[in-house]
XYZ file of C-alpha atoms in Angstrom:
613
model
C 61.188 76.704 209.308
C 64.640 77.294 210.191
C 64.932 73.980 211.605
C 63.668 72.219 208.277
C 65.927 75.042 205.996
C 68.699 73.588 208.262
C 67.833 69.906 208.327
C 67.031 70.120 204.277
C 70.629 72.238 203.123
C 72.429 69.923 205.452
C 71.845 66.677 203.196
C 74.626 67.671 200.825
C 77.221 65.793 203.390
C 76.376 62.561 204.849
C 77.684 63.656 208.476
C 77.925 67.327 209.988
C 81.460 67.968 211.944
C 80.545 67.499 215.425
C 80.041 70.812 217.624
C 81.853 71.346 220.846
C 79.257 69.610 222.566
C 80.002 66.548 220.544
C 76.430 66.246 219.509
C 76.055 65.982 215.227
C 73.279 65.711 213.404
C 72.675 62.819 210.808
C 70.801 62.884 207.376
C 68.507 60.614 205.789
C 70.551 59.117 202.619
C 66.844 59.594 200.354
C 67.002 62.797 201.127
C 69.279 63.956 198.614
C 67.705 65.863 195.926
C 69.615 63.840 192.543
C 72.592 61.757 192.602
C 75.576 63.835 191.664
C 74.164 67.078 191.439
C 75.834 69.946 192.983
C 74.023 72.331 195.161
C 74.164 75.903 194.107
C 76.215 78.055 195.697
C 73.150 80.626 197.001
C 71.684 77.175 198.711
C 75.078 76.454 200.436
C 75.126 80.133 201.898
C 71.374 80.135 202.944
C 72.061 76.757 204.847
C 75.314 78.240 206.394
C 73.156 81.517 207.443
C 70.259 79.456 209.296
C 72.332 77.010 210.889
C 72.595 79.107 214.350
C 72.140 76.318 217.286
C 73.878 77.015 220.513
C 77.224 74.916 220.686
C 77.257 75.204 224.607
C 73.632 73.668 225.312
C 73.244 70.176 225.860
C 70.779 68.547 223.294
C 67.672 66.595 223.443
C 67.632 63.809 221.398
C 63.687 62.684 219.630
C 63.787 59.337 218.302
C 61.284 59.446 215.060
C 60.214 55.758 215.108
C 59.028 53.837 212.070
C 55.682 53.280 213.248
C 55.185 57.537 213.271
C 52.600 58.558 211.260
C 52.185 62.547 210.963
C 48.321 63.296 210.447
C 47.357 66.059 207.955
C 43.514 66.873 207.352
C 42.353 63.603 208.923
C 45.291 61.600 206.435
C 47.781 59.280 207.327
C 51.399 59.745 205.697
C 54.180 57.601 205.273
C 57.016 58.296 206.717
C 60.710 56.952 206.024
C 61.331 53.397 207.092
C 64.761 54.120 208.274
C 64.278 56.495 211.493
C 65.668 59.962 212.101
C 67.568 60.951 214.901
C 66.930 64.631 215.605
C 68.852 66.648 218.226
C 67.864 69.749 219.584
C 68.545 72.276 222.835
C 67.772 70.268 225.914
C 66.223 73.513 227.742
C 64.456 74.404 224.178
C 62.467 71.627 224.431
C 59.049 71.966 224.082
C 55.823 70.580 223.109
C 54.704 72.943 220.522
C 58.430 72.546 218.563
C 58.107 68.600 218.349
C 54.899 69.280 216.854
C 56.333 72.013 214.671
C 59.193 68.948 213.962
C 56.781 66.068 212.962
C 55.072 68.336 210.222
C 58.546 69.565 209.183
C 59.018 65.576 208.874
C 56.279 65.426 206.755
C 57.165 68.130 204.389
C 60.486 66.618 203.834
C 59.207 63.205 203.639
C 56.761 64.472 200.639
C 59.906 66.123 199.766
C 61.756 63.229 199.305
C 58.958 61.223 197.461
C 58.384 63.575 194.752
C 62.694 64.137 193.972
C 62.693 59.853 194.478
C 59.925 59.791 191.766
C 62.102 62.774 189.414
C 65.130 60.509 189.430
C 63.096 57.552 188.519
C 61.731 59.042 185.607
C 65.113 60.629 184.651
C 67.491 57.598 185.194
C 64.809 55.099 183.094
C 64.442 58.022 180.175
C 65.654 57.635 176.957
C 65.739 60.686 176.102
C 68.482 62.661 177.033
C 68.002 64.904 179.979
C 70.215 67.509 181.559
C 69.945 70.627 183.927
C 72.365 73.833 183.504
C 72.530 76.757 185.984
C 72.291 80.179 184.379
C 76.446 80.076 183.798
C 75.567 76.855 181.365
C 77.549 74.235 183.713
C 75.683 71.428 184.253
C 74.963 70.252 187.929
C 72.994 67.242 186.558
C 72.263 64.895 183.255
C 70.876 61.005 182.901
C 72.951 58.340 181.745
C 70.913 58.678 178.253
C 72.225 62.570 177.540
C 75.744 60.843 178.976
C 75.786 57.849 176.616
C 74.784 60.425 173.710
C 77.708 62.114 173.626
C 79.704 59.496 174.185
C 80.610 60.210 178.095
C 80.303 58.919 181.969
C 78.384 61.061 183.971
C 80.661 62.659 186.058
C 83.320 63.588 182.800
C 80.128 66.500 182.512
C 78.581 67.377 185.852
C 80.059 70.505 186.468
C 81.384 71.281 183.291
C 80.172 73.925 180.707
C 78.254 73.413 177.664
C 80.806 75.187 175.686
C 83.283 71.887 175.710
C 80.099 70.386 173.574
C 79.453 73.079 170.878
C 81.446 75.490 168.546
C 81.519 79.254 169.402
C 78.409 79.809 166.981
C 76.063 77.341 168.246
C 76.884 78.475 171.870
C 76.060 82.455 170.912
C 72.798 80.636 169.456
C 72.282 78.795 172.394
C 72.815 81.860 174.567
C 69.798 83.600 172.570
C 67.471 81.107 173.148
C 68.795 81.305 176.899
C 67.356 85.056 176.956
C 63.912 83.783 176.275
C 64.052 81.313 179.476
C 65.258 83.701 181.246
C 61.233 85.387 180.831
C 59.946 82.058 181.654
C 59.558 80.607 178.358
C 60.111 77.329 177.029
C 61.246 76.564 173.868
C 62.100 73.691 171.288
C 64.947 74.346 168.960
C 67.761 72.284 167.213
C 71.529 72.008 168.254
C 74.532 70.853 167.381
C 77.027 68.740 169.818
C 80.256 67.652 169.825
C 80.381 64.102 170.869
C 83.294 62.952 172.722
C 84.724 61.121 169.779
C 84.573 64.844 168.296
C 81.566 63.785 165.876
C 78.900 66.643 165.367
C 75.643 65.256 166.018
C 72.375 67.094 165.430
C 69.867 67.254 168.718
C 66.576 68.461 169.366
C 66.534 70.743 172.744
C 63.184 71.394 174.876
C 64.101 73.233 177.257
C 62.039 75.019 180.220
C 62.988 77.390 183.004
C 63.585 76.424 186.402
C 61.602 79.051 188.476
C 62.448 78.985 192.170
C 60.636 80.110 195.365
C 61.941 83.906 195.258
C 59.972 84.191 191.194
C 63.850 83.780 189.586
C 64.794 81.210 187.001
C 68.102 79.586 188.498
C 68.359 76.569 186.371
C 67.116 75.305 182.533
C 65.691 71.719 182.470
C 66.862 70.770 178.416
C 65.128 67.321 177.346
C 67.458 66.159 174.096
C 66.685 63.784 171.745
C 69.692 62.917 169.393
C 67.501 63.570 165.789
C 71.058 62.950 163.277
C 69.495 60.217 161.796
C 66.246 61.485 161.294
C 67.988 64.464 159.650
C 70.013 61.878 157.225
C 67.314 59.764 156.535
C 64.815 63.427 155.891
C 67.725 64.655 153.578
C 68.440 61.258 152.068
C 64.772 61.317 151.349
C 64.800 64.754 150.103
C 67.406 64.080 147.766
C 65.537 60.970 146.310
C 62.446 63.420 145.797
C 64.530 66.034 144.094
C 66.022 63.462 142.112
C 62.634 61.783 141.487
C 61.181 65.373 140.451
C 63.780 65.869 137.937
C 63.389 62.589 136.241
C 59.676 63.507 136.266
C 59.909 67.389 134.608
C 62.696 66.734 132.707
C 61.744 62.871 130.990
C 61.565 62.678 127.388
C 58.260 61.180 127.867
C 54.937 61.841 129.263
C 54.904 60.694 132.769
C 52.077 60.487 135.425
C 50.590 59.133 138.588
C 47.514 57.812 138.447
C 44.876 56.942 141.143
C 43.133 53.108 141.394
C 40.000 54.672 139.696
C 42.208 56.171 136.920
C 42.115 59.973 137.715
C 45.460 61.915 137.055
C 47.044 62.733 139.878
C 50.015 64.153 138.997
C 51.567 65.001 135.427
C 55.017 66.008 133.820
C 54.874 69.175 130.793
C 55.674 66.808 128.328
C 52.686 65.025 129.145
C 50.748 68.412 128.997
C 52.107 69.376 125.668
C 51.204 65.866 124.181
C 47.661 65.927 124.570
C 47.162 69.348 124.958
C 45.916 70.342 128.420
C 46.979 72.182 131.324
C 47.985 70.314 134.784
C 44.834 71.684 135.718
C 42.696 70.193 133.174
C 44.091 66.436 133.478
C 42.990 66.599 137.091
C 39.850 67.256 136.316
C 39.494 64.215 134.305
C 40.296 60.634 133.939
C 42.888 58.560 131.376
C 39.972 56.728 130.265
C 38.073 59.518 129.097
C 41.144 61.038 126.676
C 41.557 56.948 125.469
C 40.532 56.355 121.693
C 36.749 54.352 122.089
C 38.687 51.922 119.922
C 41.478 50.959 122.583
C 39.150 51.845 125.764
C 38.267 47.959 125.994
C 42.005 46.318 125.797
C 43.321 49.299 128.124
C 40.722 48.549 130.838
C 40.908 44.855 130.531
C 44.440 45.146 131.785
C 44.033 48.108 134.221
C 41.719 45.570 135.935
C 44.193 42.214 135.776
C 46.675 44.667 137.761
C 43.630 45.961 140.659
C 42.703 42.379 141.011
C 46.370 41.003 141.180
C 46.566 39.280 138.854
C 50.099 41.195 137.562
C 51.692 44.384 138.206
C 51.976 46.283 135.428
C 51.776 46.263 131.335
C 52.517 47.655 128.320
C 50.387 48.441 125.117
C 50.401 50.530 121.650
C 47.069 52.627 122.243
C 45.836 55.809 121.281
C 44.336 59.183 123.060
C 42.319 62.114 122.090
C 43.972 65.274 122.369
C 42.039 68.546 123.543
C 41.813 69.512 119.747
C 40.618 66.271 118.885
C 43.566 64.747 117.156
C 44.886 61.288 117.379
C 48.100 60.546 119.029
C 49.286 57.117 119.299
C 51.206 55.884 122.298
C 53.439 53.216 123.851
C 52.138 53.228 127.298
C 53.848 51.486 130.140
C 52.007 51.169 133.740
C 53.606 49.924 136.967
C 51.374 49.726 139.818
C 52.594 50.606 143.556
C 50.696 48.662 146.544
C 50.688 49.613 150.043
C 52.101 46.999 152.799
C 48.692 45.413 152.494
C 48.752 44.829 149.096
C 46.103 47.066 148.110
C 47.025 49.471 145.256
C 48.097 52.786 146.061
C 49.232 54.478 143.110
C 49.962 53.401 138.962
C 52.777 55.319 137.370
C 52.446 55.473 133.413
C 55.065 56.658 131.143
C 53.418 57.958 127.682
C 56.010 57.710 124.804
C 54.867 59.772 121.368
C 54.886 57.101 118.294
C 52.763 58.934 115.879
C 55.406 59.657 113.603
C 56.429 55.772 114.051
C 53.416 54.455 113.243
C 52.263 57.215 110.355
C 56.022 55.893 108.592
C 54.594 52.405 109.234
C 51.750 52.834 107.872
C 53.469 54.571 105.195
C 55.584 51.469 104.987
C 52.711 49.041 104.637
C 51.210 50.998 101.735
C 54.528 50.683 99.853
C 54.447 47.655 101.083
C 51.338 46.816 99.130
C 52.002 49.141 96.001
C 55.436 47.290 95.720
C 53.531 43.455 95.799
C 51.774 44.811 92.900
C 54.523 45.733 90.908
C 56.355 42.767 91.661
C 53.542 40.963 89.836
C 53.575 43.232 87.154
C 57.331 42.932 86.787
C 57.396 39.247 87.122
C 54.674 38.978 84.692
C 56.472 41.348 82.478
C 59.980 38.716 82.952
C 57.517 35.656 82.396
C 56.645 37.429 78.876
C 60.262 38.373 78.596
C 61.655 35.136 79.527
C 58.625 33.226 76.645
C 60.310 35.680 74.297
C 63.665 34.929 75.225
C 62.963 31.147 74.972
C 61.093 32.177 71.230
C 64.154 33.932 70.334
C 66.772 31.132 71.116
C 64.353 28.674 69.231
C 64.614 30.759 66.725
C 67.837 31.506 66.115
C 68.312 27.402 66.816
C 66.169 26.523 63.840
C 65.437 29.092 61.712
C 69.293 30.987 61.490
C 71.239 27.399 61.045
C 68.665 26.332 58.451
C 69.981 29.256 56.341
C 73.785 28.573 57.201
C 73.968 25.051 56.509
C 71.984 25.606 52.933
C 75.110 28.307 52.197
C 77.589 25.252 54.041
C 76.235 22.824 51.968
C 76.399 24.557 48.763
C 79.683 26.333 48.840
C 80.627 22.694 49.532
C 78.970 20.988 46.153
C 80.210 24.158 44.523
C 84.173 23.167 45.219
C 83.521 19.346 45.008
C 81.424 19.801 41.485
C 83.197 22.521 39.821
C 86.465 22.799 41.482
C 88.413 22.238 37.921
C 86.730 25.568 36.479
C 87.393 27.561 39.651
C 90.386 29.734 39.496
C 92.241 31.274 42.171
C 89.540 34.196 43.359
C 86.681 31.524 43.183
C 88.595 29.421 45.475
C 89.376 32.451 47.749
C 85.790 33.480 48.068
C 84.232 29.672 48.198
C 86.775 29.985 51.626
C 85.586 33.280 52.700
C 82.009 31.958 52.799
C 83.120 28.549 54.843
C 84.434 30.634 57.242
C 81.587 33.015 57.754
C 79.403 30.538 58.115
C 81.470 28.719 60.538
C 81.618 32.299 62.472
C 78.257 32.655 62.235
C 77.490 29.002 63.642
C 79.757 29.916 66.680
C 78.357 32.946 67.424
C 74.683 31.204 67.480
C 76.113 28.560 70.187
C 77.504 31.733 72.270
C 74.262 33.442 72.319
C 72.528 30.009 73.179
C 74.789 29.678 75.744
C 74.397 32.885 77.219
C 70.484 32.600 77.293
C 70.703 29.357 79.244
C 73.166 30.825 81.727
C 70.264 33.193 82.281
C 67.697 30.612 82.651
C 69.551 27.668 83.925
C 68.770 26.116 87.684
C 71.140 26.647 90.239
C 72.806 23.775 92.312
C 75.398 25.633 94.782
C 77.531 22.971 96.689
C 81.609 23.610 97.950
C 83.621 23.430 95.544
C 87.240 22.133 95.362
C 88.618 24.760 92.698
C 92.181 23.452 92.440
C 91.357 20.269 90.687
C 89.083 22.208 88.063
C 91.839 25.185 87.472
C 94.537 22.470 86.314
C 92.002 19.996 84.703
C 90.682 22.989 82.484
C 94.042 24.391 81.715
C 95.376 21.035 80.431
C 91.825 20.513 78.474
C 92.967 24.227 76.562
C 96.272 22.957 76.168
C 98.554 20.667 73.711
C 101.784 19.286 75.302
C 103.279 21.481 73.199
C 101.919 24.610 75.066
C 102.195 23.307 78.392
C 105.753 23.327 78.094
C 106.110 27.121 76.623
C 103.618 28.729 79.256
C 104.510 29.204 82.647
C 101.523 28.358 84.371
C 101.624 29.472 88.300
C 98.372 28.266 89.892
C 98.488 28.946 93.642
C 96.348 27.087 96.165
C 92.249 27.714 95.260
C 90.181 28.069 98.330
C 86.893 26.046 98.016
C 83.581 27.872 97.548
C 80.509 27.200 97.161
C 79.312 26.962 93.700
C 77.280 25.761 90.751
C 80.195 23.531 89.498
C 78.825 23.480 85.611
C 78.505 26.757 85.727
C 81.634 28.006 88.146
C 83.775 25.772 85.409
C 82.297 28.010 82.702
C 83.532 30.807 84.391
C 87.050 29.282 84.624
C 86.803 28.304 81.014
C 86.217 31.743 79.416
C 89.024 33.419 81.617
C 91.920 30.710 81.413
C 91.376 30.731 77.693
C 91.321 34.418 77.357
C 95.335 34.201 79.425
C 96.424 31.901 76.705
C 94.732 33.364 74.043
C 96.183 36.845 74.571
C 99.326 35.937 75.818
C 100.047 33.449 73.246
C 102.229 36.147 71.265
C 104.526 36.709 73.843
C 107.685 34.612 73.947
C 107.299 33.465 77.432
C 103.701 33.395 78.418
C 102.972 33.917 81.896
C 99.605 32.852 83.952
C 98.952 33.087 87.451
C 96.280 32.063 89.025
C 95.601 32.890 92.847
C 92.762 33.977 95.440
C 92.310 35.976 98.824
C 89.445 35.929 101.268
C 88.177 39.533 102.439
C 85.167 38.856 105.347
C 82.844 37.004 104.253
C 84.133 37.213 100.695
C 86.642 35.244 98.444
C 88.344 36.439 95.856
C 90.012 34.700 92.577
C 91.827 36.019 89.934
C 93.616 35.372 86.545
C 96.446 37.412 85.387
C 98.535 37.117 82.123
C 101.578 38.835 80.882
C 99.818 39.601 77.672
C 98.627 41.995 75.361
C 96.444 44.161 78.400
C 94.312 46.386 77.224
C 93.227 50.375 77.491
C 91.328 50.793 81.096
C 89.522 53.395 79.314
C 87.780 50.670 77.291
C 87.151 48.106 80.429
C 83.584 48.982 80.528
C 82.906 47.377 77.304
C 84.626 44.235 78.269
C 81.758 42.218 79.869
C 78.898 43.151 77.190
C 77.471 40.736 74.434
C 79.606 41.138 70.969
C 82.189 43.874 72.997
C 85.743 43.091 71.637
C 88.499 45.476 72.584
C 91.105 43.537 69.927
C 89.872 42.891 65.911
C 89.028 39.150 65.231
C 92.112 39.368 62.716
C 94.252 39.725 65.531
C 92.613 37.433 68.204
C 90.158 34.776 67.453
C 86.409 35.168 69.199
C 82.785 36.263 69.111
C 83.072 38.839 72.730
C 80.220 36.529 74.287
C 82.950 34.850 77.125
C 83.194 37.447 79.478
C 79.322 38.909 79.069
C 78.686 34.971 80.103
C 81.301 34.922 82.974
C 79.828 37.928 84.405
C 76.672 36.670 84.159
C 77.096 33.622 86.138
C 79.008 34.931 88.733
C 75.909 37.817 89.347
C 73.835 34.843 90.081
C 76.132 33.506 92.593
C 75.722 36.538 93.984
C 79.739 38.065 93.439
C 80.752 40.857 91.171
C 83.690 40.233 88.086
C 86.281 43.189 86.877
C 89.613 43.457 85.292
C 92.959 45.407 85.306
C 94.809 45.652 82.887
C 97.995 47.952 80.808
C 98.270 47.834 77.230
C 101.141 45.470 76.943
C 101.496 44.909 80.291
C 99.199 41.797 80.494
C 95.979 41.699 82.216
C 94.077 40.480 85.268
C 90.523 39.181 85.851
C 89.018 38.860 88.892
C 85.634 37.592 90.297
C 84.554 37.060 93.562
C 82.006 34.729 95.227
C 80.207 34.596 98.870
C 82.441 32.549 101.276
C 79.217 30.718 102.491
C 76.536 29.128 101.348
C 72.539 31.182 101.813
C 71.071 30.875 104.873
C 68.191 28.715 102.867
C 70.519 26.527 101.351
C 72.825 25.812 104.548
């Protein structure tokens, strides 16, 4: 035994110093225990202690050939290919010790085979593994735990775990230390330090090291670098939080539901919509809380997405709450497949459209109350419109009958008996001429305005500067061409009825001249402006004006703000021009100070309908 405890502590150096004698002893290069690994220190001493052979004896040299085979319980063992050479005492020699030496040679040979076998495993790991004597230096780690951290092998053996870890994880380290100290082994996290100075996160199994005296001298620690893992598990965590709060906290009723449509999870809002529990909704299935009436379609689609055929859908349905009442749904389902393609899960988002679809039906109702009284009104504006048409054949034929008897006979009455007429027969002969003309005028006005009513539509652009001037000359003598300054600027085109739109510019043109006529230097201008989809025209004068307080009148049948003494006119023009432009769809008003003149303006649309385009 001392021999071997000599032979074995001796393989830290490749060659003893020779002795006096000259004689040295040489070691087997497999013998060493792991490649770089310090011995410990008690190791060193205990090899120093046993290493007592006599300097002044000669020594006996025992050639341990390949071909030696020790023999143990009727086995042959292997021995080292490369031979030993053993020295020993010359006069020690004996029989029995060579024997005691060839088992020796076994044991170490075993020895050997089992440490070879260690470092094989260690060096081809990929896990990282190191060992640490009980001052946490470490006297050995693979190249895996090396290349973790970011170093060679020899920048650590014989270093102290503290140059890989902050003060804190080293007191926590140092805790779980007291546990292998009894023997235990243990698996715990860790932080390191790389070399770059990252902090990775590692999980540490680590096991005593027990040796032949019952003492743990060294921890074995097998690290696997788990940073990733962690990022990926909190990545993933924060995805499921996030997930989780999208679920609770939707707006709408969301679920997961299983391939043979049992709820398998719920949101609250879903619970509060139909009116269960969490609980409750597991216990049943989506097709059981369906109307009967929408079971069919729902199902018909649920099994298009299990057989493939899409992925998901959407539908207006509507379910059965616990208390029985209807609540109708817009229900979206996505289905999730496994790797395989078979379905795993469906995820269906429930939005509330009851109130929707109660307005809608609300809606529709109206919808069909308001058809009715369309065709009451527009029968009532058929009968209105027969009347109107009596009433203008009417006052066609059976008013001018009437006005050309009076005509006719105030006539005969001047041509017959003119020489006994004196002066207040001839005044009141003219009175009733005049009347009657008055009276004739006003019956073409109100026939006029009735057909503006009535008339067809024929909207095309119109060029407006051309009309403006041709109407204003048409109103006008030479005479009062050359007294009124007339300022027309240039008319965009519209579009327009043209018989109609010229009406329009009729009316208001001779309105200017007919109330500005007074002045000494009559004034009209004549301009537009486009606002949007609008454009604008207007007539101004430098005329008479008017009261604003009044302006509400101005547009009604038989409204006159000035006496027919004064001004010449039935008030029909402007009821007519705003009744034309209301069919083209603009609006008409004025401005206007007494004195001050006045202006007119009407607008139409700056396109033609969509219909009529």
């Amino acid at each position: 035994k001392e021999l071997l405890n000599t032979v074995h502590s001796n393989t830290v150096d490749d060659v003893i110093t020779p002795n006096s004698s000259g004689h040295r002893i040489r070691r087997n290069p497999e013998a060493e225990i792991l490649s770089g690994r310090k011995e410990p220190e008690a190791r060193k001493k205990n090899s120093e202690k046993n290493f007592r052979l006599s300097q002044s004896s000669p020594l006996k040299k025992i050639q341990v050939s390949e071909t030696s085979r020790p023999v143990k319980n009727g086995k042959i063992f292997p021995v080292e290919k490369n031979s030993r050479l053993i020295t020993y005492p010359e006069e020690k020699a004996h029989p029995n010790f060579v024997r005691d030496l060839s088992a020796c040679d076994q044991t170490e040979n075993a020895l050997h085979e089992s440490e070879a076998k260690f470092r094989a495993v260690a060096e081809s790991s990929i896990a990282g593994i190191s060992i640490t004597d009980m001052e946490e230096n470490f006297t050995y780690v693979n190249d895996a735990f090396a290349a973790m951290l970011g170093y060679e092998k020899d920048e650590l053996i014989g270093r102290n775990l503290s140059m890989l870890t902050s003060v804190d994880e080293l007191l926590y380290y140092r805790k779980k230390t007291e546990n292998r100290k009894q023997g235990f082994s243990e698996k715990y996290e860790i932080q390191l330090q790389t070399k770059s100075g990252e902090t990775r996160s590692f999980l540490l199994s680590a096991s005593p090291l027990i040796s032949g005296e019952g003492e743990v001298t060294e921890i074995l620690g097998v690290t696997i670098d788990i940073t990733e893992r962690k990022k990926a598990e909190e990545t993933l965590k924060k995805s499921e939080d996030r997930f989780r709060s999208y679920f609770e906290l939707s707006i709408a009723g969301v679920a997961i539901t299983s391939p043979d449509a049992g709820w398998m999870e719920v949101n609250d809002h879903l619970c509060q919509l139909l009116g269960y529990t969490k609980e409750e909704l597991r216990q049943k299935t989506w097709v059981e809380l369906t109307h009967p009436d929408d079971r069919q379609p729902d199902l018909q689609h649920f099994q298009q997405v299990l057989n493939g055929k899409k992925e998901g859908y959407s539908i207006y349905k509507r379910f059965l709450r616990k208390d029985q009442q209807i609540i109708w749904a817009h229900l979206s389902v996505k289905c999730i497949r496994h790797a395989d393609g078979n379905v795993d899960y469906f995820v269906a988002v429930l939005f509330d459209i009851s109130e929707r679809m109660q307005a809608e039906e609300e809606i529709r109702h109206l919808n069909e109350t308001l058809e009715k009284k369309v065709e009451e009104r527009t029968a009532q504006l058929k009968a209105l419109n027969q009347e109107m048409e009596a009433f203008a054949y009417t006052v066609s034929h059976d008013l001018r009958a009437p006005l050309r008897a009076i005509g006719g006979f105030t006539r005969i009455l001047i041509e017959d008996y003119a020489p006994q007429l004196d002066a207040e027969a001839w005044r009141i002969c003219s009175v009733i001429q005049d009347n009657a003309q008055k009276m004739n005028e006003l019956i073409d006005d109100l026939l006029t305005f009735s057909r503006m009513g009535r008339a067809q539509m024929h909207l095309f652009e119109t060029e407006m500067d051309p009309m403006v001037q041709a109407i204003f000359n048409e109103l006008t003598t030479r005479a009062m061409q050359e007294q009124i300054d007339f300022r027309p600027d240039p008319l965009l085109p519209a579009p327009a009825d043209s018989h109609l739109i010229k009406q329009v510019w009729m009316n208001l043109l001779s309105n200017a001249i007919k109330y500005s006529s007074k002045n000494e230097h009559p004034v009209i201008r004549v301009s537009c402006r486009q606002e949007e989809e609008t454009i604008i025209y207007s007539v101004s004068d430098n005329g008479v004006g008017f009261n604003m307080q009044q302006a509400g009148r101005l547009f009604e049948v038989f409204q006159r703000l000035h006496s027919a003494d004064e001004y010449e006119g039935t008030g029909v023009g402007l009821a007519i021009v705003k009744r034309i432009v209301n069919r083209h769809g603009g609006e008409v008003w004025a401005e206007a100070e007494v004195n001050q003149g006045a202006t007119f303006c009407f607008s139409l649309p700056a396109h033609l309908p969509e219909h009529q385009s």
